Tab-separated table of C-alpha atoms in Angstrom:
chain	number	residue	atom	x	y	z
L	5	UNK	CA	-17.812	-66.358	-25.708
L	6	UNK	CA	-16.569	-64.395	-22.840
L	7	UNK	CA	-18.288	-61.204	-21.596
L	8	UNK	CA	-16.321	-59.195	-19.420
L	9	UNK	CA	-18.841	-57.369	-16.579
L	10	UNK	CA	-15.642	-54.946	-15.614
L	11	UNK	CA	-14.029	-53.759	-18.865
L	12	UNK	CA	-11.164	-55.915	-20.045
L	13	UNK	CA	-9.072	-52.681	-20.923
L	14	UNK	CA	-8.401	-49.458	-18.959
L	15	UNK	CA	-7.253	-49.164	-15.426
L	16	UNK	CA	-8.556	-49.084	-11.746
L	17	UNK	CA	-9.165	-45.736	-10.376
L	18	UNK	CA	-9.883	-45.312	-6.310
L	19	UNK	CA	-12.303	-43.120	-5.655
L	20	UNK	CA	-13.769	-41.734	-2.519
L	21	UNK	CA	-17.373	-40.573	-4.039
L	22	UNK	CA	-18.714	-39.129	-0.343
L	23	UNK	CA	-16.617	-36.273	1.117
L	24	UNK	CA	-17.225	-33.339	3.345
L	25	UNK	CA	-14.910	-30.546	3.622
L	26	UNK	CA	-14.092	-27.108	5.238
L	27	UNK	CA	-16.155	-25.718	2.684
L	28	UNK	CA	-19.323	-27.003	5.191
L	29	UNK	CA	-18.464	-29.307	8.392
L	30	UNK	CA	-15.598	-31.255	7.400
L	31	UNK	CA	-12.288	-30.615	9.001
L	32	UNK	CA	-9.715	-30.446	6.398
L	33	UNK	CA	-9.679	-28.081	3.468
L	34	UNK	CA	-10.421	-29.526	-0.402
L	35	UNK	CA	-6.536	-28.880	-0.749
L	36	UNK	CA	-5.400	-31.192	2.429
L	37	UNK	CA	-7.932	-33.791	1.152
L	38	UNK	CA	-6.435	-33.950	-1.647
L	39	UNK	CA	-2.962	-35.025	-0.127
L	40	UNK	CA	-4.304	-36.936	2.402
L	41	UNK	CA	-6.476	-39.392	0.223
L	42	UNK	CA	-3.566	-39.250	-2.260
L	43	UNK	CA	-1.158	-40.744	-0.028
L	44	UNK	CA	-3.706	-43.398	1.178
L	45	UNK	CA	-3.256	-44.509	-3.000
L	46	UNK	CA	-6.919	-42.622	-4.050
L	47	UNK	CA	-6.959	-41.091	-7.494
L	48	UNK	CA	-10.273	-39.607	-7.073
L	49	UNK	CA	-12.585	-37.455	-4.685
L	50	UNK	CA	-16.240	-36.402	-4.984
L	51	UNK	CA	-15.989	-33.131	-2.855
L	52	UNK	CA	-20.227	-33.772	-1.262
L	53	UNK	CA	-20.312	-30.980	0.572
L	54	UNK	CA	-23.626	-30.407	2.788
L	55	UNK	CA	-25.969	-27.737	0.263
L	56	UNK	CA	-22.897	-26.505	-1.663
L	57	UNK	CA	-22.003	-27.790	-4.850
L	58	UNK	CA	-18.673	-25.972	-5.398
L	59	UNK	CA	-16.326	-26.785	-7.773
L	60	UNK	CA	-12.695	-27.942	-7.263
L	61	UNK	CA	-11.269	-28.353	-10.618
L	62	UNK	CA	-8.552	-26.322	-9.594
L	63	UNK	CA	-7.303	-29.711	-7.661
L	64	UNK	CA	-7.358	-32.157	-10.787
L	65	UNK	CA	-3.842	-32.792	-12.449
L	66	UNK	CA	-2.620	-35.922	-14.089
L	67	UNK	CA	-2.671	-38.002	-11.136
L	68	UNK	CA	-5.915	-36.784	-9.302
L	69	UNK	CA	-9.875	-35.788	-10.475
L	70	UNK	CA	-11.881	-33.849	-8.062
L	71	UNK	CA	-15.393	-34.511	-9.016
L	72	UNK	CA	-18.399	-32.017	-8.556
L	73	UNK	CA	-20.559	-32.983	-6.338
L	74	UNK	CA	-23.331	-32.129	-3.558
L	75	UNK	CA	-25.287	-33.844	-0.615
L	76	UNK	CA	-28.869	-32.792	0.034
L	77	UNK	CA	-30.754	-33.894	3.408
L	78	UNK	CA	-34.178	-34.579	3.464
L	79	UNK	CA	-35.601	-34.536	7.142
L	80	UNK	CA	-39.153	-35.988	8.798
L	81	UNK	CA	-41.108	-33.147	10.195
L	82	UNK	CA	-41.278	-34.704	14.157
L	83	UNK	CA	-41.349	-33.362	17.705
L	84	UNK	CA	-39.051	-36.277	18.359
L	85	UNK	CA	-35.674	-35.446	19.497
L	86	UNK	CA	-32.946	-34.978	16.220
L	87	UNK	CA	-31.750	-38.566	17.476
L	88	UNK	CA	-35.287	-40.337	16.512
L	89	UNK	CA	-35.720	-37.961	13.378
L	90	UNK	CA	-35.514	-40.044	9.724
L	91	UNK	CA	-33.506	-38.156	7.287
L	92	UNK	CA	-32.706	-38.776	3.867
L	93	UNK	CA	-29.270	-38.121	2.255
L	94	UNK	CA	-28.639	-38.097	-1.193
L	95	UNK	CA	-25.560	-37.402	-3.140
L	96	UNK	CA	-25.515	-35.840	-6.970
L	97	UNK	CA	-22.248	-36.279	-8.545
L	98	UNK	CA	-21.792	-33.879	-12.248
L	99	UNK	CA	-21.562	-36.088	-15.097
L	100	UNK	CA	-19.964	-33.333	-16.993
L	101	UNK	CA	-17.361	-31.001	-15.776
L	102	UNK	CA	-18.481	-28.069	-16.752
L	103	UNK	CA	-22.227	-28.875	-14.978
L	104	UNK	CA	-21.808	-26.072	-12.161
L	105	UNK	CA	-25.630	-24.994	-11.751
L	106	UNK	CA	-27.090	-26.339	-8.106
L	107	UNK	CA	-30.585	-28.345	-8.766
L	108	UNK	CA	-32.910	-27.098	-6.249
L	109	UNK	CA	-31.409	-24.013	-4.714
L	110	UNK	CA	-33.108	-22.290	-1.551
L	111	UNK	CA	-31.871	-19.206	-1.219
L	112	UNK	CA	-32.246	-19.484	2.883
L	113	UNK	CA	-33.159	-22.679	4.080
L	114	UNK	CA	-31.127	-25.898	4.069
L	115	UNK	CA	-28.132	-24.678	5.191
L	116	UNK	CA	-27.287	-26.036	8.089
L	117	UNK	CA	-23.500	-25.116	8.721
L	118	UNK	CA	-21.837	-21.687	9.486
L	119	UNK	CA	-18.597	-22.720	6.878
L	120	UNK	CA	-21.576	-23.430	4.264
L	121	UNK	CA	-23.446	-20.251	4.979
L	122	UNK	CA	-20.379	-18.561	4.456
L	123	UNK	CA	-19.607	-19.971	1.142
L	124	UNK	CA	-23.103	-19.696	-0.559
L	125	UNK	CA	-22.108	-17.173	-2.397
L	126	UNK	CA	-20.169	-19.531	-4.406
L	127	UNK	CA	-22.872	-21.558	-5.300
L	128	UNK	CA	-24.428	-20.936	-9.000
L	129	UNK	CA	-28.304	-21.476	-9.505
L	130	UNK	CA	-30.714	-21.031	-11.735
L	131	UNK	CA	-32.098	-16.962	-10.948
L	132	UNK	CA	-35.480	-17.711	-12.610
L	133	UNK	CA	-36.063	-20.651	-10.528
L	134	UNK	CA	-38.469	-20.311	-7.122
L	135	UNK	CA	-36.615	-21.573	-4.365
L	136	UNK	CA	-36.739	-25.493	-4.046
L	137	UNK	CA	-38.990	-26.648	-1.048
L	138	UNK	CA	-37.836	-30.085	0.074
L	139	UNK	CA	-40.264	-32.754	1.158
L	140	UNK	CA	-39.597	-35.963	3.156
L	141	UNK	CA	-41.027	-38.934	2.113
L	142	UNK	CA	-41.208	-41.579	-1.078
L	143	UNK	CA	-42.897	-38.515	-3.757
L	144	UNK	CA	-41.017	-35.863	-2.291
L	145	UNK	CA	-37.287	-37.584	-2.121
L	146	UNK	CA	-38.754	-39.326	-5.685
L	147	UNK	CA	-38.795	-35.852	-7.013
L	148	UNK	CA	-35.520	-34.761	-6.198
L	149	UNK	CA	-33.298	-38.060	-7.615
L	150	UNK	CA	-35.463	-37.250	-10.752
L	151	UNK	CA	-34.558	-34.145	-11.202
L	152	UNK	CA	-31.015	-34.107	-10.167
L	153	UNK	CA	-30.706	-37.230	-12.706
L	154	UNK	CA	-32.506	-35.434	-15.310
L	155	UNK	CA	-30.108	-32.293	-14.780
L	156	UNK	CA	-27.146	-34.499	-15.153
L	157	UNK	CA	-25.837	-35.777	-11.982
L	158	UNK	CA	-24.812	-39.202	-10.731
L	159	UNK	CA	-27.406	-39.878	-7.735
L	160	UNK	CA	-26.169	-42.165	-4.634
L	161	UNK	CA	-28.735	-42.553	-1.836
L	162	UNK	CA	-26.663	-42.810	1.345
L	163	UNK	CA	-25.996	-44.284	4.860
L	164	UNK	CA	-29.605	-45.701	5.167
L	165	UNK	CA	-28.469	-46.927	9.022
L	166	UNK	CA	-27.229	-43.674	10.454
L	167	UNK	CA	-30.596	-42.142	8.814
L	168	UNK	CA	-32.843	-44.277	10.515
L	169	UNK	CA	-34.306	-45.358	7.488
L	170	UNK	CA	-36.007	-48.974	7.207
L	171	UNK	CA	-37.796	-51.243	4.437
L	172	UNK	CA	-40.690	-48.973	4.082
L	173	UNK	CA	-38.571	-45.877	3.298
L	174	UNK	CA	-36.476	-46.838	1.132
L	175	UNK	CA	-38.546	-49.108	-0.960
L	176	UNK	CA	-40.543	-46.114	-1.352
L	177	UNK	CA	-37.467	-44.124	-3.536
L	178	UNK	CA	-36.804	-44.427	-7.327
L	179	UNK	CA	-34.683	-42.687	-9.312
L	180	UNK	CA	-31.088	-43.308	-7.548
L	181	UNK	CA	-28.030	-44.826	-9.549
L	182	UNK	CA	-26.477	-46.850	-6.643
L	183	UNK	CA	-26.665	-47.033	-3.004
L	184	UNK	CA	-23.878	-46.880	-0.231
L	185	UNK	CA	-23.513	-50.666	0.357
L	186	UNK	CA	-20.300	-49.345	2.622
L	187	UNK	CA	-20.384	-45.759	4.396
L	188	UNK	CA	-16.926	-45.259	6.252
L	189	UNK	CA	-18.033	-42.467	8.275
L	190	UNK	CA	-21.152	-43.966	9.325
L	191	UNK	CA	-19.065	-47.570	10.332
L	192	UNK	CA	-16.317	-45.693	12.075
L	193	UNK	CA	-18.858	-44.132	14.825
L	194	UNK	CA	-20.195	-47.123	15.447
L	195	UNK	CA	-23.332	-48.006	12.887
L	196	UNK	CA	-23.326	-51.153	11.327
L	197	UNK	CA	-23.604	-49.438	7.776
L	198	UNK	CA	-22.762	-52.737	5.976
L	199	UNK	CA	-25.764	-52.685	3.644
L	200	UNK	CA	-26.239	-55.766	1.914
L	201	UNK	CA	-29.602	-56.691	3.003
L	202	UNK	CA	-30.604	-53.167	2.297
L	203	UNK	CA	-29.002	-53.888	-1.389
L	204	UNK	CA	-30.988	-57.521	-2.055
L	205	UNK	CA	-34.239	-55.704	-0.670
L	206	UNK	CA	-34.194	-53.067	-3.177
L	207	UNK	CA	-33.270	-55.602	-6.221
L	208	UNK	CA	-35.134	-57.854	-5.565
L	209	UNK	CA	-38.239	-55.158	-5.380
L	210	UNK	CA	-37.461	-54.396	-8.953
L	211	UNK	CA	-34.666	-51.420	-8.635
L	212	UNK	CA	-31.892	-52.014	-10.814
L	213	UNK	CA	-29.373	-50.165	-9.451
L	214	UNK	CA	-25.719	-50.361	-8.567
L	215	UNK	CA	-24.008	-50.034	-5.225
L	216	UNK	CA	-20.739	-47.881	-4.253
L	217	UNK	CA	-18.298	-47.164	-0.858
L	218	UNK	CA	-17.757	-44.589	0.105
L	219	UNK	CA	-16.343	-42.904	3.184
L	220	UNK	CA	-18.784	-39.799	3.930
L	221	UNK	CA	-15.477	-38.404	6.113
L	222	UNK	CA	-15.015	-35.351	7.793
L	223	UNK	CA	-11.754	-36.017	8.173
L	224	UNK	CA	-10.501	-36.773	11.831
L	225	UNK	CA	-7.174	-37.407	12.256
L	226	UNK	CA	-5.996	-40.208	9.383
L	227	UNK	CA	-3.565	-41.517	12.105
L	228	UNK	CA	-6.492	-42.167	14.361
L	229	UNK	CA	-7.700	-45.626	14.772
L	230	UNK	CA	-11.252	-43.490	15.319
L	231	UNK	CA	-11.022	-42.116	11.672
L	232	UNK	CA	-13.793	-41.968	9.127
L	233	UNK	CA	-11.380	-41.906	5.922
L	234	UNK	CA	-9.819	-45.086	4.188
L	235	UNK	CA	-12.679	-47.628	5.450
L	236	UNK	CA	-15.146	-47.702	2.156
L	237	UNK	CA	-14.098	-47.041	-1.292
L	238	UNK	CA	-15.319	-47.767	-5.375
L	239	UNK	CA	-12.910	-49.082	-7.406
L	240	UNK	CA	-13.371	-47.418	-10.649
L	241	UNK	CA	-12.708	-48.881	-14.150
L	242	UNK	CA	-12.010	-46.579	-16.997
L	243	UNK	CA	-9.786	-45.668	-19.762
L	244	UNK	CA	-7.849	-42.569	-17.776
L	245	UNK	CA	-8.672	-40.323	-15.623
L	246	UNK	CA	-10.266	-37.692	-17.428
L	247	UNK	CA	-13.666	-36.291	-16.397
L	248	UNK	CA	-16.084	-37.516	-18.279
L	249	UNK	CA	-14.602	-41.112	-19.052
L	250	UNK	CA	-14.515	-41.115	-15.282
L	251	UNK	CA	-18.583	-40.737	-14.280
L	252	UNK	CA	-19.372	-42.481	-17.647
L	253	UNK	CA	-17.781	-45.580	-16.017
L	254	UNK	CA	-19.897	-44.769	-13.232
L	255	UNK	CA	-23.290	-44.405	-15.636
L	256	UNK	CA	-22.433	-47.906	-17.048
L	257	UNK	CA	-21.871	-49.666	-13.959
L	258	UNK	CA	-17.865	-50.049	-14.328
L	259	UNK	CA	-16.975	-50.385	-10.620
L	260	UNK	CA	-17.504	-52.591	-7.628
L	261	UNK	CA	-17.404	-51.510	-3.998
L	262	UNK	CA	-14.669	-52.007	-1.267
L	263	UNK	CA	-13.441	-52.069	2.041
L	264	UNK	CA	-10.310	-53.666	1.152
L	265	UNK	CA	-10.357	-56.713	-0.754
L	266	UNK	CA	-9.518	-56.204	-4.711
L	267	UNK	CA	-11.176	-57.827	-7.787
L	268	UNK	CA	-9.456	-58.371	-10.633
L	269	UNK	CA	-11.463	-59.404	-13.242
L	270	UNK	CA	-15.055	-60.582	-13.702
L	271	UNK	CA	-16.595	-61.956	-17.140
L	272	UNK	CA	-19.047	-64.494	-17.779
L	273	UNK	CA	-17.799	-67.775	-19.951
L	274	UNK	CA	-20.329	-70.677	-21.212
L	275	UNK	CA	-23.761	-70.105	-18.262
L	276	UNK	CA	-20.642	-69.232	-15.660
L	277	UNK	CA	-19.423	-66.668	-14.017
L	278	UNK	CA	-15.915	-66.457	-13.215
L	279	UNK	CA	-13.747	-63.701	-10.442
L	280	UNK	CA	-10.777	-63.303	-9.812
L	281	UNK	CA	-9.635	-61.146	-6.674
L	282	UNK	CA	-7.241	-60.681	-3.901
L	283	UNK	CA	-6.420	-63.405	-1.508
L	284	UNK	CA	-10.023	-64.100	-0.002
L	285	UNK	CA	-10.989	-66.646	2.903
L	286	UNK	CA	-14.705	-66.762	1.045
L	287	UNK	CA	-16.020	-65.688	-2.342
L	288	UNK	CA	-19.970	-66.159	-2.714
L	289	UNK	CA	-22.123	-65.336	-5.262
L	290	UNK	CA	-25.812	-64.497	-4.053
L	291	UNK	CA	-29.030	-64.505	-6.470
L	292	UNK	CA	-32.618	-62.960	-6.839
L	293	UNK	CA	-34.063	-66.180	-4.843
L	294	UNK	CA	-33.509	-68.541	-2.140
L	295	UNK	CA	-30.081	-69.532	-3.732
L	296	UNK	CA	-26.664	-69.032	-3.106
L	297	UNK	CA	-23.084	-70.258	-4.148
L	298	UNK	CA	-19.218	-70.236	-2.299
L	299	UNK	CA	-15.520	-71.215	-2.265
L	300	UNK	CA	-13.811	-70.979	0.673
L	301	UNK	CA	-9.750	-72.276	0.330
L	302	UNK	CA	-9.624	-75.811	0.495
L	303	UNK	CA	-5.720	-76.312	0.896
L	304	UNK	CA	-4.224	-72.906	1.601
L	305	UNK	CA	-5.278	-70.243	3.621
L	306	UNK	CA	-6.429	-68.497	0.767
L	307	UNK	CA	-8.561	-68.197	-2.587
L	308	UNK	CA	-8.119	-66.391	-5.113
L	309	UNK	CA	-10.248	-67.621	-7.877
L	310	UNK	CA	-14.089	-69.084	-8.187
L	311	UNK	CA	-16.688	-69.873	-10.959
L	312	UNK	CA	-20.124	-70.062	-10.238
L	313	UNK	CA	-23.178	-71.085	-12.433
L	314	UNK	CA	-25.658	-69.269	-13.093
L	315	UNK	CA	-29.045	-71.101	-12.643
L	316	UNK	CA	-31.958	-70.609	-15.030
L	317	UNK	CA	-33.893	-67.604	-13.327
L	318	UNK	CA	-31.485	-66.461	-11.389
L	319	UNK	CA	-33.020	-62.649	-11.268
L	320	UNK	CA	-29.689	-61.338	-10.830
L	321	UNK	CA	-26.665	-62.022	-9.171
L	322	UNK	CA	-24.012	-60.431	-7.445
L	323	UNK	CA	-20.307	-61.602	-5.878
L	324	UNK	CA	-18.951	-60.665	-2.565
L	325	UNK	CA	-15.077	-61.420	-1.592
L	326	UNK	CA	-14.216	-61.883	2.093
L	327	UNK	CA	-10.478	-61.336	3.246
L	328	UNK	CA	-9.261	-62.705	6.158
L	329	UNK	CA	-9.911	-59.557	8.357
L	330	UNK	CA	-14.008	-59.790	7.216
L	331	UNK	CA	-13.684	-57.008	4.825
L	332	UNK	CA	-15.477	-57.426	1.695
L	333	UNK	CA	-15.843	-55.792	-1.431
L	334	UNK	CA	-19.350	-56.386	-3.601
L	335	UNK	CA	-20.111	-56.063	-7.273
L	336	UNK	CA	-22.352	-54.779	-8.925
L	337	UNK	CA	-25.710	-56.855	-9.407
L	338	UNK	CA	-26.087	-58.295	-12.934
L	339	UNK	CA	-29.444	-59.169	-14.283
L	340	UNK	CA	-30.311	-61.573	-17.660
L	341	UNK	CA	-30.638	-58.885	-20.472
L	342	UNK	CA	-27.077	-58.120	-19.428
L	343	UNK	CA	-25.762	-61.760	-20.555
């Protein structure tokens, strides 16, 4: 019997699910992001604006969903230099449209752009709430991807390289939906924010959680070989493009992360698991232990097929494809109780 892990029916959706605009330091307006990521073939934008979440349903039409969304930053009380600090950054994406009410307002701090400080006046909070005090560290960035999960938003921690973050920090989180395997932005200025090893650590600790691109742009010129847009994306799998059919594909795990590479189709047949994709140079499937499986093309340049077993205690396993320019894209991790 076949079980399909990305919905037989539907369609893809690309979606950018990290974005900064003019509304705090990005560089293009929610409008021109719009059109820009449109023509790059995107049907979707989470505008993540630093402290503001703003709506932007004005934007949506039959071809294009602007999601609600917000990113909060967490920083390490230090004397170091900002350079040395540890942040956290965490994204919360409304599963429902008309969710408009910030989690964890401060009515003064935490705003650390003019174009935000500006536009705070657009944000709506809860008035008989005391202003949210943030606190770095495991109970403290615990706290807030429980509560922005419990008032109904999609939580992505982010860009764990650029933040300085290592094993001991982010171990010490629960509560997120996925984690930036790909950040864009964060690759474009140099990081290596390719986060697989970040991914494995927190499975195989016991997190089941699923892992997105994204590009975190603020939108330098698209025309730039130096730009942070178009470099990480999450191919989305849903029946259209309305709202909530939209982040309840992204509650159930209906995606896989890009940088390029496409997958077509993943479903597991008789103990195997078969993809197909785009033409690849490698396809691998990696598991909860010390054991791994791969197809590279054996007479062709390309693949664009593999089955893998799946071993008796595998813990979970996930499949990365590899085009010939070394850009991947990653699913999802499965685990038992889902076969």
């Amino acid at each position: 019997m076949k079980k399909y892990l990305l919905p037989q029916g539907g369609n893809f959706y690309k979606a950018n699910l990290h974005c900064h605009s003019t509304i705090s330091d990005g560089q293009k307006t929610p409008e021109e992001i719009k059109e820009i990521y449109k023509r790059h073939g995107y049907s979707i934008v989470a505008y993540t604006d630093h402290d503001m979440l703003i709506p932007h349903h004005d934007l949506t039409d039959e071809s294009f969903l602007a999601l609600t969304g917000i990113e909060y930053g967490i920083e390490q009380p230090t004397d170091k230099p900002d350079q040395y600090m540890k942040v956290c950054h965490i994204c919360a994406i409304a599963l429902e449209k008309d969710n408009e009410i910030q989690p964890m307002w401060h009515r003064t701090k935490y705003i650390t752009t003019k174009n935000a400080w500006t536009n705070r006046e657009f944000v709506k909070f809860d008035l008989e709430k005391s202003d949210y005090e943030r606190r770095y560290g495991s109970e403290g960035i615990t706290e807030m991807m429980n509560i922005a999960r419990d008032e109904g938003f999609f939580v992505t921690y982010n860009h764990p390289v650029w933040s300085q973050e290592n094993y001991p920090e982010y171990m010490g989180y629960s509560g997120m939906h996925a984690m930036e395997i790909f950040n864009g932005g964060s690759h474009a200025a140099g990081f290596d924010e390719e986060n697989f090893r970040v991914y494995d650590d927190m499975l195989k600790g016991g997190k089941k959680i699923y892992c997105i691109g994204a590009d975190d742009n603020h939108s330098t010129s698209e025309d730039s070989p130096y730009t942070d847009s178009f470099r990480a994306f999450t191919m989305i799998k849903a029946p259209d493009l309305e709202y909530r059919n939209i982040t309840k594909a992204l509650e159930d795990g209906n995606f896989y992360a890009s940088q390029g590479p496409e997958i077509y189709e993943l479903y597991v047949e008789d103990g195997k698991v078969h993809v197909e994709c785009s033409p690849a140079v490698k396809i691998y499937c990696n598991h909860g232990g010390r054991h791994a499986q791969v197809r590279y093309p054996e007479n062709s340049e390309t693949v664009t097929s593999a089955v893998f077993d799946i071993p008796e205690d595998f813990g979970y396993f996930r499949i990365t494809v590899m085009d010939k320019t070394g850009k991947r894209a990653c699913t999802n991790a499965y685990f038992p109780e889902e076969m």
